[in-house]
Amino acid sequence: MSILSRLTILCAILRHVHLLIHIALTGELQALRPRAFIVDQLSAGLPFMRYIAPSSPILFYCHFPDLLLAQGRESALKRLYRRPFDWLEEWTMGFASAVAVNSGFTKGVVNNTWPNLKKRTETKAVYPCVDTEAKEKEDVGSDGDVPFKGEKIILSINRFERKKDIGLAIKAFAAIPEAERKGCRLILAGGYDPRVAENVQYHSELEALASSHGLEHLTTKTLITALSAPPTVPVLFLLSIPNSLKASLLRSARILLYTPANEHFGIVPLEAMLARTPVLAADSGGPVETIVDGETGWLRSPKDVDAWADVVRSALKLSDAEVQKMGDKGAARVKELFGREQMAKRFDEILVDIVSKKPPVSAMRTVVNAAGVLVAQNSAVSRGYYCRCQMHSTDTNLQ
């Protein structure tokens, strides 16, 4: 929701103000009598939430500081526009009984961005999860839908955005001697929206980059067209692939290249490891916490193209047994640390802790103003003793 593709954050806040007022006036909270709330992504409504339910503690889940995601700060007008929202973000997060983040990396960023918040509210990491049970069902009889049989697939899955540094995958592939690239194919797949200028521009830039390295390439949106590509086309761009094709590509890949630096968490490496595909990722951000270098994959500097090329060459030379061994370790790590049960357990531990402590009520009723906004839809959650408020937005970068 926006006004002429602008004022996105303001519109989001106003939308949730409306939702919060609706919840308050209908008496829905009184009927549910939640013992705690989980508020996701936007913190602007925490003061108002504390006002209408002063005895219920709040767990706020911060994916990443929005003030660091907002683009266009080169403009003085944009900086002026963002100033009250940046202040509001930090101030309102202080009303949370506890703050959870998606990784240790994000925790460090939050603490460095808001040192005063760190003094008042403890920040804890709660890793996002993947559905490990669904993957186990897919593994049964899944060999028949593995595409590109007989080829060694080097896979990259990312949105076509410049910050994802997909060009690193092309450069690393081009750095491999041509003789060693025989029988290999680099597949660059991911989210692509022709209405988003950056997607269109960056895809064109990547095509030009491949051409500059003498790599023939083909762009397609369907698996049928991709499978018809001749062996002389070593680079394939697959745009906006469905989940079923994504799963098949992960199973068929020899190695996944996860190129973005300082990624907040990164769910794709988990999906690859669960599919028993080794991962090569940047040695910063979330992947440092999910990948064990040399065991479930590799971590290398995104500034060192030759190092990436060396790892890919080594991965291509691994025997099937060696790939299977590394893949098994990766799948075991995901199931042990990043499943739904583990995520629910971490949430439960925090919730039990804040519910057991009496939240400060004081004069909270005097702090609410028109900027107060509740993030989320209202729903009863696990075991019926707290209410989960989760923001629904197609735009995770509220600008």
Short mmCIF file of C-alpha atoms in Angstrom, two decimals:
data_model
loop_
_atom_site.label_atom_id
_atom_site.label_comp_id
_atom_site.label_asym_id
_atom_site.label_seq_id
_atom_site.Cartn_x
_atom_site.Cartn_y
_atom_site.Cartn_z
CA MET A 1 0.00 0.00 0.00
CA SER A 2 1.39 3.38 -1.00
CA ILE A 3 0.48 6.72 -2.53
CA LEU A 4 1.85 7.01 -6.05
CA SER A 5 4.50 4.42 -5.08
CA ARG A 6 5.61 6.64 -2.20
CA LEU A 7 4.94 7.10 1.54
CA THR A 8 4.99 3.32 2.03
CA ILE A 9 5.92 3.37 5.71
CA LEU A 10 3.35 6.06 6.50
CA CYS A 11 0.62 4.08 4.76
CA ALA A 12 1.63 0.92 6.62
CA ILE A 13 1.39 2.71 9.96
CA LEU A 14 -1.99 4.24 9.12
CA ARG A 15 -3.30 0.86 7.99
CA HIS A 16 -2.31 -0.74 11.26
CA VAL A 17 -3.67 2.16 13.30
CA HIS A 18 -7.01 1.35 11.72
CA LEU A 19 -6.59 -2.32 12.58
CA LEU A 20 -5.60 -1.57 16.16
CA ILE A 21 -8.55 0.75 16.70
CA HIS A 22 -10.85 -1.91 15.28
CA ILE A 23 -9.47 -4.54 17.66
CA ALA A 24 -9.74 -2.20 20.62
CA LEU A 25 -13.32 -1.11 19.89
CA THR A 26 -14.73 -4.55 19.11
CA GLY A 27 -13.64 -6.01 22.43
CA GLU A 28 -11.84 -8.83 20.68
CA LEU A 29 -8.90 -8.71 23.07
CA GLN A 30 -11.15 -8.92 26.09
CA ALA A 31 -12.75 -12.02 24.63
CA LEU A 32 -9.43 -13.71 23.92
CA ARG A 33 -7.74 -12.58 27.14
CA PRO A 34 -4.24 -13.31 25.75
CA ARG A 35 -1.42 -13.77 28.22
CA ALA A 36 1.15 -12.37 25.77
CA PHE A 37 1.52 -10.89 22.29
CA ILE A 38 3.97 -11.51 19.48
CA VAL A 39 4.32 -8.44 17.27
CA ASP A 40 6.13 -8.87 13.99
CA GLN A 41 8.16 -6.45 11.86
CA LEU A 42 6.65 -3.03 12.71
CA SER A 43 7.06 -1.74 16.26
CA ALA A 44 5.05 1.46 15.91
CA GLY A 45 2.00 0.02 17.65
CA LEU A 46 3.72 -1.25 20.80
CA PRO A 47 2.85 1.79 22.96
CA PHE A 48 -0.82 1.52 21.99
CA MET A 49 -0.73 -2.24 22.59
CA ARG A 50 0.70 -1.63 26.04
CA TYR A 51 -2.07 0.93 26.60
CA ILE A 52 -5.01 -1.34 25.74
CA ALA A 53 -3.51 -4.45 27.36
CA PRO A 54 -1.11 -3.21 30.07
CA SER A 55 -0.88 -6.55 31.86
CA SER A 56 0.08 -8.59 28.76
CA PRO A 57 3.82 -8.69 27.91
CA ILE A 58 4.94 -8.18 24.33
CA LEU A 59 7.54 -10.08 22.31
CA PHE A 60 8.64 -8.08 19.28
CA TYR A 61 10.28 -9.94 16.38
CA CYS A 62 12.68 -7.63 14.53
CA HIS A 63 13.77 -8.91 11.13
CA PHE A 64 16.16 -5.98 10.60
CA PRO A 65 16.19 -2.27 11.52
CA ASP A 66 13.97 -0.56 8.97
CA LEU A 67 16.06 2.60 9.13
CA LEU A 68 18.95 0.61 7.60
CA LEU A 69 16.76 -0.82 4.84
CA ALA A 70 15.25 2.43 3.62
CA GLN A 71 16.74 3.55 0.31
CA GLY A 72 17.22 6.98 -1.20
CA ARG A 73 18.79 8.70 1.80
CA GLU A 74 21.06 10.62 -0.58
CA SER A 75 18.15 13.02 -0.90
CA ALA A 76 17.86 15.63 1.86
CA LEU A 77 14.08 15.49 1.51
CA LYS A 78 14.08 11.71 2.02
CA ARG A 79 16.30 12.03 5.10
CA LEU A 80 13.94 14.64 6.52
CA TYR A 81 10.93 12.45 5.75
CA ARG A 82 12.50 9.40 7.38
CA ARG A 83 13.70 11.16 10.55
CA PRO A 84 10.47 10.84 12.59
CA PHE A 85 9.99 7.24 11.49
CA ASP A 86 13.56 6.31 12.43
CA TRP A 87 13.06 7.86 15.87
CA LEU A 88 9.67 6.18 16.24
CA GLU A 89 11.15 2.77 15.44
CA GLU A 90 13.66 2.87 18.29
CA TRP A 91 11.32 4.51 20.80
CA THR A 92 8.45 2.09 20.24
CA MET A 93 10.67 -0.99 20.39
CA GLY A 94 11.44 0.03 23.96
CA PHE A 95 7.88 -0.93 24.91
CA ALA A 96 8.56 -4.60 24.15
CA SER A 97 9.09 -6.96 27.06
CA ALA A 98 11.61 -8.82 24.90
CA VAL A 99 13.01 -8.43 21.39
CA ALA A 100 13.79 -11.40 19.14
CA VAL A 101 15.83 -11.25 15.93
CA ASN A 102 16.46 -13.70 13.11
CA SER A 103 20.19 -14.26 13.68
CA GLY A 104 23.18 -13.42 15.82
CA PHE A 105 24.31 -11.13 13.00
CA THR A 106 21.07 -9.15 13.16
CA LYS A 107 21.34 -9.06 16.95
CA GLY A 108 24.71 -7.35 16.64
CA VAL A 109 23.33 -4.85 14.13
CA VAL A 110 20.34 -4.04 16.37
CA ASN A 111 22.55 -3.56 19.43
CA ASN A 112 24.97 -1.33 17.53
CA THR A 113 22.18 0.68 15.91
CA TRP A 114 20.27 1.25 19.15
CA PRO A 115 22.69 1.03 22.12
CA ASN A 116 20.11 2.62 24.44
CA LEU A 117 17.60 -0.09 23.56
CA LYS A 118 20.21 -2.71 24.43
CA LYS A 119 20.40 -1.29 27.95
CA ARG A 120 16.63 -1.58 28.47
CA THR A 121 15.59 -4.70 26.57
CA GLU A 122 17.45 -7.95 25.99
CA THR A 123 17.69 -9.11 22.38
CA LYS A 124 17.59 -12.83 21.64
CA ALA A 125 18.10 -14.75 18.38
CA VAL A 126 15.27 -16.95 17.14
CA TYR A 127 16.29 -18.56 13.86
CA PRO A 128 13.67 -18.84 11.09
CA CYS A 129 12.81 -22.41 10.16
CA VAL A 130 12.25 -24.63 7.15
CA ASP A 131 9.69 -27.41 6.93
CA THR A 132 11.86 -30.48 7.51
CA GLU A 133 8.89 -32.84 7.60
CA ALA A 134 7.71 -31.84 4.13
CA LYS A 135 11.22 -32.43 2.76
CA GLU A 136 11.30 -35.96 4.18
CA LYS A 137 8.08 -36.74 2.31
CA GLU A 138 9.50 -35.30 -0.93
CA ASP A 139 12.58 -37.50 -0.64
CA VAL A 140 10.48 -40.61 -1.16
CA GLY A 141 10.49 -41.41 -4.86
CA SER A 142 11.79 -37.99 -5.87
CA ASP A 143 14.48 -39.14 -8.30
CA GLY A 144 12.12 -39.06 -11.24
CA ASP A 145 11.68 -35.29 -11.22
CA VAL A 146 15.35 -34.29 -11.07
CA PRO A 147 16.08 -32.05 -14.09
CA PHE A 148 19.31 -31.74 -16.05
CA LYS A 149 20.39 -35.33 -15.47
CA GLY A 150 23.92 -36.01 -16.61
CA GLU A 151 25.00 -32.42 -16.02
CA LYS A 152 26.80 -30.90 -13.07
CA ILE A 153 24.61 -28.02 -11.99
CA ILE A 154 26.03 -24.96 -10.24
CA LEU A 155 22.98 -23.22 -8.81
CA SER A 156 22.23 -19.72 -7.54
CA ILE A 157 18.80 -18.80 -6.14
CA ASN A 158 18.24 -15.15 -5.30
CA ARG A 159 15.99 -12.26 -6.15
CA PHE A 160 17.34 -10.26 -9.07
CA GLU A 161 18.55 -7.37 -6.93
CA ARG A 162 22.00 -5.78 -6.96
CA LYS A 163 22.54 -6.32 -3.24
CA LYS A 164 22.39 -10.07 -3.87
CA ASP A 165 25.65 -9.84 -5.88
CA ILE A 166 24.63 -12.56 -8.35
CA GLY A 167 27.42 -11.35 -10.61
CA LEU A 168 29.87 -13.06 -8.24
CA ALA A 169 28.51 -16.44 -9.36
CA ILE A 170 29.09 -15.53 -13.01
CA LYS A 171 32.61 -14.29 -12.33
CA ALA A 172 33.52 -17.41 -10.34
CA PHE A 173 32.13 -19.67 -13.06
CA ALA A 174 34.03 -17.77 -15.74
CA ALA A 175 37.26 -18.11 -13.71
CA ILE A 176 37.09 -21.91 -13.99
CA PRO A 177 39.19 -23.22 -16.91
CA GLU A 178 36.98 -23.93 -19.91
CA ALA A 179 38.02 -27.59 -20.01
CA GLU A 180 36.76 -28.06 -16.45
CA ARG A 181 33.45 -26.39 -17.28
CA LYS A 182 32.60 -29.08 -19.80
CA GLY A 183 29.41 -30.84 -18.74
CA CYS A 184 28.64 -28.10 -16.21
CA ARG A 185 25.93 -25.49 -16.26
CA LEU A 186 25.42 -22.37 -14.16
CA ILE A 187 21.75 -21.77 -13.39
CA LEU A 188 20.78 -18.37 -11.99
CA ALA A 189 17.23 -18.64 -10.70
CA GLY A 190 15.10 -16.43 -8.54
CA GLY A 191 12.37 -13.89 -8.05
CA TYR A 192 11.80 -11.49 -10.94
CA ASP A 193 9.04 -8.93 -11.42
CA PRO A 194 9.00 -7.06 -14.76
CA ARG A 195 7.23 -4.18 -12.97
CA VAL A 196 10.24 -3.65 -10.70
CA ALA A 197 12.82 -1.53 -12.49
CA GLU A 198 15.77 -2.93 -10.53
CA ASN A 199 14.86 -6.51 -11.46
CA VAL A 200 14.78 -5.65 -15.16
CA GLN A 201 17.94 -3.56 -15.07
CA TYR A 202 19.96 -6.00 -13.00
CA HIS A 203 18.99 -8.95 -15.17
CA SER A 204 20.23 -7.03 -18.22
CA GLU A 205 23.45 -6.18 -16.38
CA LEU A 206 24.01 -9.85 -15.54
CA GLU A 207 23.43 -10.87 -19.16
CA ALA A 208 25.99 -8.29 -20.24
CA LEU A 209 28.42 -9.56 -17.60
CA ALA A 210 28.09 -13.13 -18.87
CA SER A 211 28.66 -11.97 -22.44
CA SER A 212 31.72 -9.98 -21.41
CA HIS A 213 33.25 -13.22 -20.09
CA GLY A 214 32.46 -15.06 -23.31
CA LEU A 215 29.67 -17.11 -21.73
CA GLU A 216 26.67 -17.83 -23.92
CA HIS A 217 23.42 -17.49 -21.99
CA LEU A 218 19.68 -18.05 -22.25
CA THR A 219 16.81 -16.54 -20.28
CA THR A 220 13.61 -18.49 -19.71
CA LYS A 221 10.66 -18.71 -17.36
CA THR A 222 9.79 -22.36 -17.93
CA LEU A 223 11.60 -25.62 -17.27
CA ILE A 224 10.69 -26.95 -20.72
CA THR A 225 12.54 -24.12 -22.44
CA ALA A 226 15.46 -24.47 -20.05
CA LEU A 227 15.78 -28.20 -20.70
CA SER A 228 15.83 -27.54 -24.44
CA ALA A 229 18.90 -25.32 -24.12
CA PRO A 230 21.83 -26.87 -26.03
CA PRO A 231 24.99 -27.88 -24.15
CA THR A 232 26.77 -24.94 -25.76
CA VAL A 233 24.76 -22.61 -23.48
CA PRO A 234 26.52 -22.80 -20.11
CA VAL A 235 24.52 -20.07 -18.32
CA LEU A 236 20.75 -20.19 -17.81
CA PHE A 237 18.63 -17.46 -16.26
CA LEU A 238 15.39 -18.84 -14.81
CA LEU A 239 12.99 -16.06 -13.84
CA SER A 240 10.27 -16.34 -11.19
CA ILE A 241 10.46 -20.08 -10.78
CA PRO A 242 7.67 -21.95 -8.92
CA ASN A 243 8.43 -23.74 -5.66
CA SER A 244 8.21 -27.16 -7.31
CA LEU A 245 10.95 -26.27 -9.81
CA LYS A 246 13.01 -24.67 -7.05
CA ALA A 247 12.89 -27.91 -5.06
CA SER A 248 13.88 -29.96 -8.12
CA LEU A 249 16.81 -27.67 -8.88
CA LEU A 250 18.05 -27.90 -5.30
CA ARG A 251 17.99 -31.69 -5.48
CA SER A 252 19.83 -31.79 -8.80
CA ALA A 253 22.52 -29.19 -8.03
CA ARG A 254 26.10 -30.15 -7.34
CA ILE A 255 26.65 -26.98 -5.33
CA LEU A 256 24.63 -23.90 -4.38
CA LEU A 257 26.30 -20.50 -4.61
CA TYR A 258 24.83 -18.06 -2.08
CA THR A 259 26.46 -14.77 -3.00
CA PRO A 260 25.00 -11.89 -0.89
CA ALA A 261 27.27 -10.42 1.77
CA ASN A 262 25.97 -9.55 5.24
CA GLU A 263 22.68 -11.34 4.62
CA HIS A 264 20.41 -10.96 7.63
CA PHE A 265 19.82 -14.71 7.81
CA GLY A 266 19.39 -16.49 4.47
CA ILE A 267 16.81 -19.26 4.13
CA VAL A 268 18.05 -20.63 0.77
CA PRO A 269 21.22 -22.22 2.25
CA LEU A 270 19.01 -24.13 4.69
CA GLU A 271 16.79 -25.35 1.86
CA ALA A 272 19.87 -26.46 -0.06
CA MET A 273 21.39 -28.30 2.90
CA LEU A 274 18.05 -29.97 3.59
CA ALA A 275 18.13 -31.15 -0.03
CA ARG A 276 21.63 -32.52 0.67
CA THR A 277 23.31 -29.99 -1.60
CA PRO A 278 26.57 -28.41 -0.32
CA VAL A 279 26.57 -24.61 -0.11
CA LEU A 280 29.25 -22.03 -0.86
CA ALA A 281 28.32 -18.73 0.79
CA ALA A 282 29.79 -15.37 1.75
CA ASP A 283 31.68 -15.45 5.03
CA SER A 284 29.49 -12.81 6.67
CA GLY A 285 25.97 -12.44 7.99
CA GLY A 286 23.58 -15.28 8.66
CA PRO A 287 25.35 -18.02 6.63
CA VAL A 288 28.23 -17.96 9.13
CA GLU A 289 25.74 -19.28 11.69
CA THR A 290 24.08 -21.88 9.47
CA ILE A 291 26.97 -23.34 7.46
CA VAL A 292 29.89 -25.24 8.96
CA ASP A 293 32.90 -24.50 6.75
CA GLY A 294 34.36 -27.69 5.32
CA GLU A 295 31.56 -29.90 6.68
CA THR A 296 28.20 -28.76 5.31
CA GLY A 297 29.63 -26.33 2.78
CA TRP A 298 32.17 -23.53 2.47
CA LEU A 299 32.48 -19.90 3.54
CA ARG A 300 34.59 -17.52 1.47
CA SER A 301 35.03 -13.78 1.10
CA PRO A 302 32.71 -12.39 -1.60
CA LYS A 303 35.56 -10.10 -2.63
CA ASP A 304 37.78 -13.05 -3.61
CA VAL A 305 36.48 -14.40 -6.92
CA ASP A 306 39.41 -16.80 -7.29
CA ALA A 307 38.65 -18.36 -3.90
CA TRP A 308 35.06 -18.97 -5.01
CA ALA A 309 36.24 -20.46 -8.29
CA ASP A 310 38.63 -22.78 -6.43
CA VAL A 311 35.84 -24.07 -4.19
CA VAL A 312 33.55 -24.69 -7.16
CA ARG A 313 36.34 -26.57 -8.95
CA SER A 314 36.91 -28.70 -5.86
CA ALA A 315 33.19 -29.39 -5.50
CA LEU A 316 32.94 -30.50 -9.12
CA LYS A 317 35.77 -32.98 -8.53
CA LEU A 318 34.23 -34.56 -5.43
CA SER A 319 33.06 -38.13 -5.75
CA ASP A 320 29.37 -38.90 -5.37
CA ALA A 321 30.15 -40.48 -1.99
CA GLU A 322 31.93 -37.32 -0.79
CA VAL A 323 29.05 -35.13 -1.94
CA GLN A 324 26.59 -37.45 -0.21
CA LYS A 325 28.58 -37.33 3.03
CA MET A 326 28.64 -33.54 3.05
CA GLY A 327 24.97 -33.43 2.07
CA ASP A 328 24.00 -35.76 4.90
CA LYS A 329 25.80 -33.55 7.40
CA GLY A 330 24.01 -30.50 6.06
CA ALA A 331 20.58 -32.12 6.25
CA ALA A 332 21.26 -33.36 9.78
CA ARG A 333 22.30 -29.85 10.88
CA VAL A 334 19.14 -28.28 9.48
CA LYS A 335 16.90 -30.86 11.14
CA GLU A 336 18.71 -30.44 14.44
CA LEU A 337 18.75 -26.63 14.61
CA PHE A 338 16.42 -25.06 12.06
CA GLY A 339 13.15 -26.98 12.08
CA ARG A 340 9.74 -25.75 13.20
CA GLU A 341 10.02 -27.54 16.52
CA GLN A 342 13.28 -25.76 17.34
CA MET A 343 11.88 -22.35 16.39
CA ALA A 344 8.72 -22.94 18.43
CA LYS A 345 10.81 -24.02 21.41
CA ARG A 346 12.88 -20.83 21.31
CA PHE A 347 9.73 -18.72 21.10
CA ASP A 348 8.16 -20.66 23.97
CA GLU A 349 11.21 -20.13 26.18
CA ILE A 350 11.05 -16.37 25.70
CA LEU A 351 7.28 -16.25 26.14
CA VAL A 352 7.34 -18.30 29.32
CA ASP A 353 10.00 -15.97 30.68
CA ILE A 354 8.14 -12.72 29.97
CA VAL A 355 4.78 -14.14 31.07
CA SER A 356 6.29 -15.18 34.40
CA LYS A 357 7.42 -11.61 35.02
CA LYS A 358 4.91 -8.90 35.83
CA PRO A 359 5.24 -6.24 33.08
CA PRO A 360 5.65 -2.62 34.17
CA VAL A 361 2.29 -0.90 33.90
CA SER A 362 3.07 2.58 35.33
CA ALA A 363 1.61 5.48 33.36
CA MET A 364 1.64 3.81 29.96
CA ARG A 365 -1.84 5.08 29.22
CA THR A 366 -0.48 8.59 28.83
CA VAL A 367 2.10 7.79 26.13
CA VAL A 368 -0.23 6.76 23.33
CA ASN A 369 -0.62 9.21 20.50
CA ALA A 370 -1.85 9.22 16.93
CA ALA A 371 1.34 7.56 15.71
CA GLY A 372 0.59 4.43 17.73
CA VAL A 373 -0.02 1.47 15.50
CA LEU A 374 -0.43 -2.25 16.00
CA VAL A 375 1.50 -4.48 13.68
CA ALA A 376 -0.62 -7.30 12.59
CA GLN A 377 -3.51 -9.50 12.31
CA ASN A 378 -4.96 -10.90 15.46
CA SER A 379 -5.03 -14.65 15.98
CA ALA A 380 -4.88 -17.08 18.81
CA VAL A 381 -1.78 -19.21 18.82
CA SER A 382 -0.21 -22.27 20.29
CA ARG A 383 -1.72 -23.69 23.46
CA GLY A 384 -4.24 -20.84 23.60
CA TYR A 385 -2.41 -18.61 26.05
CA TYR A 386 -1.08 -15.84 23.89
CA CYS A 387 -2.17 -13.87 20.85
CA ARG A 388 0.09 -13.57 17.84
CA CYS A 389 0.03 -10.32 15.95
CA GLN A 390 1.74 -10.63 12.61
CA MET A 391 2.09 -8.01 9.96
CA HIS A 392 0.94 -8.96 6.50
CA SER A 393 2.81 -7.02 3.85
CA THR A 394 4.24 -7.86 0.48
CA ASP A 395 6.92 -5.23 1.03
CA THR A 396 9.50 -6.17 3.67
CA ASN A 397 11.46 -3.01 2.90
CA LEU A 398 9.15 -0.33 4.27
CA GLN A 399 10.51 2.92 2.97
#
